[in-house]
Amino acid sequence: MSAKGEEMFAWWGRAVVQARWWVLVAALGLLLVGGGWGTGMFGSLSGGGFNDPASSSTLAHERITAELGRQGQDVLVLYTSPAATVDEAGLREPVVALLASLRERPEVLAVQSYYTSPPPASAALVSHDRHATYTAIQLRDGDETNKLADLAAIRPLLTAGGAVRTEVGGLFGFLADANHQIETDIVRAELLSMPILLVLLILIFRGLVAAATPLLVGVLAILGAFTVTRLLTTVTDVSVFAANVITMLGLGMAIDYSLFVVSRFREERAAGQSTSDAVARTIATAGRTVMFSGVTVALALSSLLLFPMNFLKSMAYGGMAAVLVAMLAALTALPALLAVL
């Protein structure tokens, strides 16, 4: 890079040092917003997104729905009793009682069951040994987010209780469980990875403070990307796959960028530079590398936006948000934190 460009990065480093407390306050604000509002992203993510809107199969499905109405079922519930058959009170009575409650709910458009469907349709809803029966539920019209909310509202009514085993499936049953599992797995992964990363960073930097700063940048990158992604859900559908990409790239790139910045800062301080000059030199060298890396990775991820499938676009949304927030945090919050520490 030219001397002019290097001086521009050095100026940025000195500006961050001058405004370090304001930068840290802004970073703290982002952490609070991300932890309080951004994590609500999980409730706004949609499932599916595997279809090409312009494909022949999708167009045929839309034409069939327009001409004949919706043909598929949103939720399937399997009721099983080892002691009673579908014709005996032990299985029949609790299922019939909950079916009556479901029909009164505004979220439910239609219910098909062994007890309400005439032959021969009813025969397809009972097992060969007659100890299990399916109930098929159509939810009212709406997008995936609304249907997941409707399922959550009626889910307590789906449990038969007693000795009857209840298993909820179907498309939206699966999506609801997948969303919950992804959120749980992300929390578990972070709880397991953070202590391990801290130990490794202590071994690398030989100090607790220097080792903790990359993790703080990682948390900032993840929560910041959650906030950006939730904002995106207000204007477009974002798949659950975005959450996995955010945690993976957000933490990884934040630690990678922080290693560059912290290592160079310590070298400059060891060479006798003042704090302000050390930060300026760090941003002019390592910070420049971080910016070019972040922009390059984000541009590479943007190629996924060319595909028509929403789940691939969502991976681009989440990945770009994570990388760019990690880059900005490494160029602002991290130098400010180093100047203070």
Short mmCIF file of N, CA, C and O in Angstrom, two decimals, residues 106-222:
data_model
loop_
_atom_site.label_atom_id
_atom_site.label_comp_id
_atom_site.label_asym_id
_atom_site.label_seq_id
_atom_site.Cartn_x
_atom_site.Cartn_y
_atom_site.Cartn_z
N PRO A 106 -58.49 -20.77 16.79
CA PRO A 106 -58.44 -20.02 15.53
C PRO A 106 -57.22 -20.35 14.69
O PRO A 106 -57.21 -20.11 13.49
N GLU A 107 -56.17 -20.91 15.32
CA GLU A 107 -54.96 -21.25 14.57
C GLU A 107 -55.14 -22.47 13.66
O GLU A 107 -54.36 -22.69 12.75
N VAL A 108 -56.18 -23.27 13.94
CA VAL A 108 -56.37 -24.54 13.24
C VAL A 108 -57.40 -24.37 12.13
O VAL A 108 -58.53 -23.95 12.37
N LEU A 109 -56.98 -24.71 10.91
CA LEU A 109 -57.90 -24.63 9.77
C LEU A 109 -58.68 -25.92 9.59
O LEU A 109 -59.88 -25.90 9.31
N ALA A 110 -58.01 -27.07 9.74
CA ALA A 110 -58.67 -28.36 9.56
C ALA A 110 -57.91 -29.43 10.34
O ALA A 110 -56.70 -29.33 10.54
N VAL A 111 -58.67 -30.46 10.76
CA VAL A 111 -58.09 -31.59 11.48
C VAL A 111 -58.62 -32.87 10.88
O VAL A 111 -59.84 -33.03 10.70
N GLN A 112 -57.72 -33.78 10.56
CA GLN A 112 -58.12 -35.10 10.09
C GLN A 112 -57.63 -36.15 11.08
O GLN A 112 -56.47 -36.11 11.50
N SER A 113 -58.50 -37.06 11.46
CA SER A 113 -58.11 -38.11 12.40
C SER A 113 -58.90 -39.38 12.11
O SER A 113 -59.88 -39.37 11.36
N TYR A 114 -58.49 -40.45 12.72
CA TYR A 114 -59.19 -41.73 12.58
C TYR A 114 -60.62 -41.62 13.07
O TYR A 114 -61.53 -42.27 12.52
N TYR A 115 -60.83 -40.75 14.06
CA TYR A 115 -62.14 -40.66 14.68
C TYR A 115 -63.10 -39.73 13.94
O TYR A 115 -64.30 -39.72 14.23
N THR A 116 -62.59 -38.94 13.03
CA THR A 116 -63.45 -37.99 12.31
C THR A 116 -63.50 -38.23 10.82
O THR A 116 -64.36 -37.67 10.14
N SER A 117 -62.58 -39.02 10.28
CA SER A 117 -62.54 -39.27 8.84
C SER A 117 -63.34 -40.52 8.49
O SER A 117 -63.25 -41.54 9.19
N PRO A 118 -64.14 -40.48 7.43
CA PRO A 118 -64.91 -41.66 7.03
C PRO A 118 -64.02 -42.69 6.35
O PRO A 118 -62.95 -42.36 5.83
N PRO A 119 -64.43 -43.96 6.35
CA PRO A 119 -63.69 -44.98 5.58
C PRO A 119 -63.75 -44.64 4.09
O PRO A 119 -64.72 -44.03 3.64
N PRO A 120 -62.76 -44.97 3.30
CA PRO A 120 -61.53 -45.71 3.68
C PRO A 120 -60.40 -44.80 4.15
O PRO A 120 -59.33 -45.28 4.46
N ALA A 121 -60.63 -43.46 4.18
CA ALA A 121 -59.55 -42.54 4.57
C ALA A 121 -59.08 -42.81 5.99
O ALA A 121 -57.89 -42.68 6.30
N SER A 122 -59.99 -43.19 6.86
CA SER A 122 -59.62 -43.42 8.25
C SER A 122 -58.64 -44.57 8.40
O SER A 122 -57.83 -44.59 9.34
N ALA A 123 -58.68 -45.54 7.49
CA ALA A 123 -57.80 -46.70 7.60
C ALA A 123 -56.34 -46.31 7.46
O ALA A 123 -55.45 -46.99 8.00
N ALA A 124 -56.05 -45.22 6.74
CA ALA A 124 -54.67 -44.79 6.56
C ALA A 124 -54.11 -44.10 7.80
O ALA A 124 -52.91 -43.83 7.87
N LEU A 125 -54.97 -43.81 8.76
CA LEU A 125 -54.55 -43.05 9.94
C LEU A 125 -54.39 -43.93 11.17
O LEU A 125 -54.23 -43.41 12.28
N VAL A 126 -54.40 -45.23 11.01
CA VAL A 126 -54.26 -46.15 12.14
C VAL A 126 -53.22 -47.22 11.79
O VAL A 126 -53.06 -47.61 10.63
N SER A 127 -52.46 -47.67 12.79
CA SER A 127 -51.42 -48.66 12.56
C SER A 127 -52.03 -50.05 12.38
O SER A 127 -53.20 -50.29 12.71
N HIS A 128 -51.22 -50.99 11.89
CA HIS A 128 -51.71 -52.35 11.66
C HIS A 128 -52.14 -53.03 12.96
O HIS A 128 -53.12 -53.78 12.98
N ASP A 129 -51.43 -52.76 14.05
CA ASP A 129 -51.82 -53.40 15.32
C ASP A 129 -52.87 -52.61 16.07
O ASP A 129 -53.30 -53.01 17.15
N ARG A 130 -53.27 -51.44 15.50
CA ARG A 130 -54.35 -50.59 16.03
C ARG A 130 -54.02 -50.00 17.41
O ARG A 130 -54.92 -49.55 18.12
N HIS A 131 -52.75 -49.94 17.74
CA HIS A 131 -52.34 -49.31 19.00
C HIS A 131 -51.80 -47.89 18.78
O HIS A 131 -51.35 -47.25 19.74
N ALA A 132 -51.84 -47.40 17.55
CA ALA A 132 -51.34 -46.06 17.25
C ALA A 132 -52.19 -45.44 16.16
O ALA A 132 -52.71 -46.13 15.27
N THR A 133 -52.34 -44.10 16.22
CA THR A 133 -53.12 -43.39 15.22
C THR A 133 -52.52 -42.01 14.98
O THR A 133 -51.96 -41.39 15.89
N TYR A 134 -52.63 -41.57 13.74
CA TYR A 134 -52.15 -40.24 13.36
C TYR A 134 -53.28 -39.23 13.38
O TYR A 134 -54.44 -39.55 13.10
N THR A 135 -52.92 -37.99 13.69
CA THR A 135 -53.81 -36.85 13.49
C THR A 135 -53.09 -35.84 12.61
O THR A 135 -51.94 -35.47 12.90
N ALA A 136 -53.72 -35.42 11.52
CA ALA A 136 -53.13 -34.47 10.58
C ALA A 136 -53.80 -33.11 10.77
O ALA A 136 -55.04 -33.01 10.79
N ILE A 137 -52.99 -32.06 10.93
CA ILE A 137 -53.50 -30.73 11.24
C ILE A 137 -53.06 -29.75 10.17
O ILE A 137 -51.87 -29.69 9.81
N GLN A 138 -54.02 -28.99 9.65
CA GLN A 138 -53.72 -27.86 8.76
C GLN A 138 -53.86 -26.58 9.56
O GLN A 138 -54.92 -26.30 10.14
N LEU A 139 -52.79 -25.80 9.62
CA LEU A 139 -52.84 -24.51 10.29
C LEU A 139 -53.40 -23.46 9.33
O LEU A 139 -53.41 -23.64 8.12
N ARG A 140 -53.86 -22.35 9.90
CA ARG A 140 -54.40 -21.28 9.06
C ARG A 140 -53.32 -20.72 8.15
O ARG A 140 -52.12 -20.86 8.41
N ASP A 141 -53.75 -20.08 7.07
CA ASP A 141 -52.81 -19.56 6.09
C ASP A 141 -51.88 -18.52 6.71
O ASP A 141 -52.29 -17.72 7.56
N GLY A 142 -50.65 -18.53 6.26
CA GLY A 142 -49.64 -17.59 6.76
C GLY A 142 -48.26 -18.05 6.33
O GLY A 142 -48.10 -19.13 5.76
N ASP A 143 -47.28 -17.22 6.61
CA ASP A 143 -45.91 -17.61 6.26
C ASP A 143 -45.36 -18.56 7.33
O ASP A 143 -46.04 -18.89 8.30
N GLU A 144 -44.13 -18.99 7.13
CA GLU A 144 -43.54 -19.98 8.03
C GLU A 144 -43.43 -19.46 9.46
O GLU A 144 -43.68 -20.20 10.41
N THR A 145 -43.09 -18.19 9.61
CA THR A 145 -42.95 -17.62 10.94
C THR A 145 -44.28 -17.64 11.68
O THR A 145 -44.36 -17.99 12.86
N ASN A 146 -45.35 -17.25 10.98
CA ASN A 146 -46.67 -17.24 11.60
C ASN A 146 -47.14 -18.65 11.95
O ASN A 146 -47.75 -18.87 13.01
N LYS A 147 -46.84 -19.61 11.09
CA LYS A 147 -47.26 -20.97 11.35
C LYS A 147 -46.50 -21.58 12.53
O LYS A 147 -47.07 -22.34 13.32
N LEU A 148 -45.23 -21.25 12.63
CA LEU A 148 -44.47 -21.72 13.79
C LEU A 148 -45.04 -21.12 15.08
O LEU A 148 -45.09 -21.79 16.12
N ALA A 149 -45.45 -19.86 15.01
CA ALA A 149 -46.07 -19.23 16.18
C ALA A 149 -47.41 -19.89 16.51
O ALA A 149 -47.74 -20.10 17.69
N ASP A 150 -48.19 -20.24 15.49
CA ASP A 150 -49.46 -20.92 15.71
C ASP A 150 -49.24 -22.30 16.33
O ASP A 150 -49.99 -22.72 17.23
N LEU A 151 -48.23 -23.02 15.85
CA LEU A 151 -47.94 -24.33 16.41
C LEU A 151 -47.54 -24.21 17.88
O LEU A 151 -47.97 -25.01 18.72
N ALA A 152 -46.73 -23.21 18.20
CA ALA A 152 -46.33 -23.01 19.59
C ALA A 152 -47.54 -22.71 20.47
O ALA A 152 -47.60 -23.15 21.63
N ALA A 153 -48.54 -22.01 19.91
CA ALA A 153 -49.73 -21.68 20.69
C ALA A 153 -50.60 -22.90 20.98
O ALA A 153 -51.18 -23.02 22.07
N ILE A 154 -50.69 -23.84 20.03
CA ILE A 154 -51.57 -25.00 20.24
C ILE A 154 -50.81 -26.22 20.74
O ILE A 154 -51.44 -27.23 21.08
N ARG A 155 -49.49 -26.14 20.83
CA ARG A 155 -48.71 -27.34 21.18
C ARG A 155 -49.12 -27.95 22.52
O ARG A 155 -49.18 -29.18 22.64
N PRO A 156 -49.41 -27.16 23.56
CA PRO A 156 -49.84 -27.79 24.81
C PRO A 156 -51.11 -28.62 24.66
O PRO A 156 -51.34 -29.57 25.43
N LEU A 157 -51.96 -28.28 23.69
CA LEU A 157 -53.22 -29.01 23.49
C LEU A 157 -53.01 -30.34 22.79
O LEU A 157 -53.93 -31.17 22.76
N LEU A 158 -51.84 -30.55 22.20
CA LEU A 158 -51.60 -31.76 21.41
C LEU A 158 -51.27 -32.97 22.27
O LEU A 158 -51.34 -34.10 21.79
N THR A 159 -50.91 -32.76 23.52
CA THR A 159 -50.52 -33.87 24.39
C THR A 159 -51.75 -34.57 24.94
O THR A 159 -52.60 -33.94 25.59
N ALA A 160 -51.84 -35.87 24.68
CA ALA A 160 -53.00 -36.65 25.15
C ALA A 160 -52.93 -36.94 26.64
O ALA A 160 -53.96 -37.00 27.32
N GLY A 161 -51.73 -37.12 27.16
CA GLY A 161 -51.58 -37.39 28.58
C GLY A 161 -51.86 -38.84 28.93
O GLY A 161 -52.17 -39.68 28.08
N GLY A 162 -51.77 -39.12 30.22
CA GLY A 162 -52.02 -40.48 30.69
C GLY A 162 -50.97 -41.45 30.16
O GLY A 162 -49.78 -41.15 30.09
N ALA A 163 -51.45 -42.64 29.76
CA ALA A 163 -50.54 -43.67 29.24
C ALA A 163 -50.33 -43.54 27.73
O ALA A 163 -49.66 -44.37 27.13
N VAL A 164 -50.90 -42.50 27.12
CA VAL A 164 -50.79 -42.30 25.67
C VAL A 164 -49.54 -41.49 25.37
O VAL A 164 -49.33 -40.40 25.90
N ARG A 165 -48.72 -42.02 24.50
CA ARG A 165 -47.50 -41.33 24.09
C ARG A 165 -47.80 -40.41 22.92
O ARG A 165 -48.45 -40.83 21.95
N THR A 166 -47.33 -39.15 23.02
CA THR A 166 -47.59 -38.15 21.98
C THR A 166 -46.28 -37.77 21.30
O THR A 166 -45.30 -37.41 21.97
N GLU A 167 -46.25 -37.82 19.96
CA GLU A 167 -45.08 -37.42 19.19
C GLU A 167 -45.53 -36.47 18.09
O GLU A 167 -46.38 -36.82 17.28
N VAL A 168 -44.95 -35.26 18.09
CA VAL A 168 -45.32 -34.22 17.13
C VAL A 168 -44.32 -34.20 15.99
O VAL A 168 -43.11 -34.15 16.21
N GLY A 169 -44.82 -34.27 14.75
CA GLY A 169 -43.96 -34.25 13.57
C GLY A 169 -44.56 -33.41 12.48
O GLY A 169 -45.25 -32.43 12.73
N GLY A 170 -44.31 -33.79 11.24
CA GLY A 170 -44.75 -32.97 10.12
C GLY A 170 -43.74 -31.85 9.87
O GLY A 170 -42.77 -31.67 10.61
N LEU A 171 -43.98 -31.08 8.82
CA LEU A 171 -43.03 -30.05 8.41
C LEU A 171 -42.78 -29.04 9.53
O LEU A 171 -41.63 -28.77 9.89
N PHE A 172 -43.83 -28.48 10.10
CA PHE A 172 -43.64 -27.43 11.08
C PHE A 172 -43.30 -27.98 12.46
O PHE A 172 -42.68 -27.28 13.27
N GLY A 173 -43.68 -29.21 12.73
CA GLY A 173 -43.18 -29.85 13.93
C GLY A 173 -41.67 -30.01 13.88
O GLY A 173 -40.96 -29.76 14.86
N PHE A 174 -41.17 -30.42 12.70
CA PHE A 174 -39.73 -30.56 12.52
C PHE A 174 -39.03 -29.21 12.61
O PHE A 174 -37.99 -29.07 13.27
N LEU A 175 -39.58 -28.18 11.95
CA LEU A 175 -38.93 -26.87 11.96
C LEU A 175 -38.87 -26.29 13.36
O LEU A 175 -37.86 -25.68 13.74
N ALA A 176 -39.94 -26.46 14.14
CA ALA A 176 -39.94 -25.95 15.51
C ALA A 176 -38.86 -26.64 16.34
O ALA A 176 -38.12 -25.99 17.09
N ASP A 177 -38.76 -27.95 16.21
CA ASP A 177 -37.73 -28.69 16.95
C ASP A 177 -36.33 -28.34 16.47
O ASP A 177 -35.39 -28.25 17.26
N ALA A 178 -36.19 -28.14 15.15
CA ALA A 178 -34.88 -27.78 14.59
C ALA A 178 -34.42 -26.42 15.11
O ALA A 178 -33.25 -26.24 15.49
N ASN A 179 -35.32 -25.44 15.14
CA ASN A 179 -34.98 -24.11 15.66
C ASN A 179 -34.53 -24.20 17.12
O ASN A 179 -33.55 -23.58 17.53
N HIS A 180 -35.30 -24.96 17.91
CA HIS A 180 -34.96 -25.11 19.33
C HIS A 180 -33.62 -25.81 19.50
O HIS A 180 -32.79 -25.41 20.33
N GLN A 181 -33.37 -26.84 18.68
CA GLN A 181 -32.12 -27.59 18.80
C GLN A 181 -30.93 -26.75 18.39
O GLN A 181 -29.87 -26.80 19.03
N ILE A 182 -31.09 -25.95 17.34
CA ILE A 182 -30.00 -25.08 16.89
C ILE A 182 -29.64 -24.07 17.98
O ILE A 182 -28.47 -23.85 18.30
N GLU A 183 -30.66 -23.46 18.57
CA GLU A 183 -30.41 -22.47 19.63
C GLU A 183 -29.72 -23.13 20.82
O GLU A 183 -28.75 -22.58 21.38
N THR A 184 -30.19 -24.32 21.21
CA THR A 184 -29.58 -25.03 22.33
C THR A 184 -28.14 -25.43 22.02
O THR A 184 -27.24 -25.29 22.87
N ASP A 185 -27.91 -25.93 20.82
CA ASP A 185 -26.57 -26.36 20.43
C ASP A 185 -25.59 -25.20 20.38
O ASP A 185 -24.41 -25.35 20.74
N ILE A 186 -26.06 -24.04 19.91
CA ILE A 186 -25.18 -22.88 19.84
C ILE A 186 -24.75 -22.45 21.25
O ILE A 186 -23.56 -22.17 21.50
N VAL A 187 -25.69 -22.42 22.17
CA VAL A 187 -25.35 -22.06 23.55
C VAL A 187 -24.36 -23.07 24.14
O VAL A 187 -23.37 -22.70 24.77
N ARG A 188 -24.63 -24.37 23.92
CA ARG A 188 -23.74 -25.40 24.44
C ARG A 188 -22.35 -25.29 23.82
O ARG A 188 -21.33 -25.43 24.51
N ALA A 189 -22.29 -25.05 22.52
CA ALA A 189 -21.00 -24.94 21.84
C ALA A 189 -20.18 -23.78 22.38
O ALA A 189 -18.96 -23.91 22.60
N GLU A 190 -20.83 -22.64 22.61
CA GLU A 190 -20.10 -21.48 23.12
C GLU A 190 -19.62 -21.73 24.55
O GLU A 190 -18.51 -21.34 24.92
N LEU A 191 -20.45 -22.37 25.37
CA LEU A 191 -20.06 -22.65 26.74
C LEU A 191 -18.88 -23.61 26.81
O LEU A 191 -18.04 -23.53 27.71
N LEU A 192 -18.81 -24.53 25.85
CA LEU A 192 -17.70 -25.48 25.83
C LEU A 192 -16.44 -24.89 25.19
O LEU A 192 -15.32 -25.14 25.66
N SER A 193 -16.63 -24.10 24.13
CA SER A 193 -15.46 -23.61 23.39
C SER A 193 -14.76 -22.45 24.07
O SER A 193 -13.53 -22.33 24.00
N MET A 194 -15.51 -21.57 24.75
CA MET A 194 -14.90 -20.38 25.34
C MET A 194 -13.81 -20.72 26.36
O MET A 194 -12.71 -20.16 26.30
N PRO A 195 -14.04 -21.61 27.33
CA PRO A 195 -12.96 -21.93 28.28
C PRO A 195 -11.74 -22.55 27.59
O PRO A 195 -10.60 -22.25 27.97
N ILE A 196 -11.97 -23.42 26.60
CA ILE A 196 -10.85 -24.05 25.90
C ILE A 196 -10.03 -22.99 25.15
O ILE A 196 -8.80 -22.99 25.20
N LEU A 197 -10.75 -22.09 24.46
CA LEU A 197 -10.06 -21.03 23.74
C LEU A 197 -9.28 -20.11 24.68
O LEU A 197 -8.18 -19.67 24.37
N LEU A 198 -9.86 -19.83 25.85
CA LEU A 198 -9.18 -18.97 26.82
C LEU A 198 -7.87 -19.59 27.27
O LEU A 198 -6.84 -18.91 27.35
N VAL A 199 -7.89 -20.89 27.56
CA VAL A 199 -6.67 -21.58 27.98
C VAL A 199 -5.61 -21.53 26.88
O VAL A 199 -4.44 -21.24 27.13
N LEU A 200 -6.02 -21.80 25.63
CA LEU A 200 -5.09 -21.77 24.52
C LEU A 200 -4.50 -20.37 24.32
O LEU A 200 -3.29 -20.21 24.06
N LEU A 201 -5.34 -19.35 24.45
CA LEU A 201 -4.86 -17.99 24.27
C LEU A 201 -3.93 -17.56 25.39
O LEU A 201 -2.98 -16.79 25.17
N ILE A 202 -4.17 -18.04 26.61
CA ILE A 202 -3.26 -17.75 27.72
C ILE A 202 -1.89 -18.35 27.43
O ILE A 202 -0.84 -17.74 27.68
N LEU A 203 -1.89 -19.56 26.88
CA LEU A 203 -0.61 -20.20 26.54
C LEU A 203 0.11 -19.43 25.43
O LEU A 203 1.35 -19.35 25.42
N ILE A 204 -0.66 -18.85 24.51
CA ILE A 204 -0.05 -18.11 23.39
C ILE A 204 0.49 -16.77 23.86
O ILE A 204 1.64 -16.40 23.56
N PHE A 205 -0.32 -16.01 24.62
CA PHE A 205 0.06 -14.65 25.00
C PHE A 205 0.77 -14.57 26.35
O PHE A 205 1.31 -13.51 26.69
N ARG A 206 0.73 -15.62 27.13
CA ARG A 206 1.36 -15.63 28.44
C ARG A 206 0.77 -14.56 29.36
O ARG A 206 1.47 -13.99 30.19
N GLY A 207 -0.50 -14.28 29.21
CA GLY A 207 -1.14 -13.29 30.06
C GLY A 207 -2.64 -13.38 29.94
O GLY A 207 -3.17 -13.60 28.85
N LEU A 208 -3.35 -13.19 31.06
CA LEU A 208 -4.81 -13.33 31.07
C LEU A 208 -5.49 -12.19 30.32
O LEU A 208 -6.45 -12.41 29.57
N VAL A 209 -5.02 -10.97 30.52
CA VAL A 209 -5.67 -9.81 29.89
C VAL A 209 -5.56 -9.89 28.37
O VAL A 209 -6.55 -9.73 27.64
N ALA A 210 -4.35 -10.15 27.88
CA ALA A 210 -4.16 -10.25 26.43
C ALA A 210 -4.95 -11.42 25.85
O ALA A 210 -5.43 -11.35 24.71
N ALA A 211 -5.10 -12.49 26.62
CA ALA A 211 -5.84 -13.65 26.14
C ALA A 211 -7.33 -13.40 26.12
O ALA A 211 -8.07 -13.98 25.29
N ALA A 212 -7.82 -12.56 27.02
CA ALA A 212 -9.27 -12.34 27.12
C ALA A 212 -9.79 -11.41 26.03
O ALA A 212 -10.96 -11.50 25.63
N THR A 213 -8.94 -10.52 25.52
CA THR A 213 -9.43 -9.54 24.54
C THR A 213 -9.95 -10.18 23.26
O THR A 213 -11.00 -9.74 22.75
N PRO A 214 -9.31 -11.21 22.68
CA PRO A 214 -9.90 -11.83 21.48
C PRO A 214 -11.27 -12.45 21.74
O PRO A 214 -12.14 -12.40 20.86
N LEU A 215 -11.46 -13.01 22.93
CA LEU A 215 -12.77 -13.59 23.25
C LEU A 215 -13.84 -12.51 23.36
O LEU A 215 -14.99 -12.71 22.94
N LEU A 216 -13.46 -11.37 23.92
CA LEU A 216 -14.43 -10.27 24.01
C LEU A 216 -14.82 -9.78 22.62
O LEU A 216 -16.00 -9.49 22.36
N VAL A 217 -13.85 -9.71 21.73
CA VAL A 217 -14.15 -9.32 20.35
C VAL A 217 -15.03 -10.38 19.69
O VAL A 217 -15.93 -10.06 18.92
N GLY A 218 -14.78 -11.65 20.00
CA GLY A 218 -15.61 -12.73 19.45
C GLY A 218 -17.05 -12.62 19.89
O GLY A 218 -17.98 -12.78 19.08
N VAL A 219 -17.27 -12.36 21.18
CA VAL A 219 -18.63 -12.19 21.68
C VAL A 219 -19.29 -10.99 21.02
O VAL A 219 -20.47 -11.03 20.64
N LEU A 220 -18.55 -9.91 20.88
CA LEU A 220 -19.08 -8.71 20.23
C LEU A 220 -19.45 -9.01 18.78
O LEU A 220 -20.51 -8.55 18.30
N ALA A 221 -18.63 -9.78 18.08
CA ALA A 221 -18.91 -10.11 16.68
C ALA A 221 -20.17 -10.96 16.56
O ALA A 221 -21.01 -10.73 15.69
N ILE A 222 -20.33 -11.94 17.45
CA ILE A 222 -21.50 -12.82 17.37
C ILE A 222 -22.78 -12.07 17.70
O ILE A 222 -23.77 -12.13 16.95
#
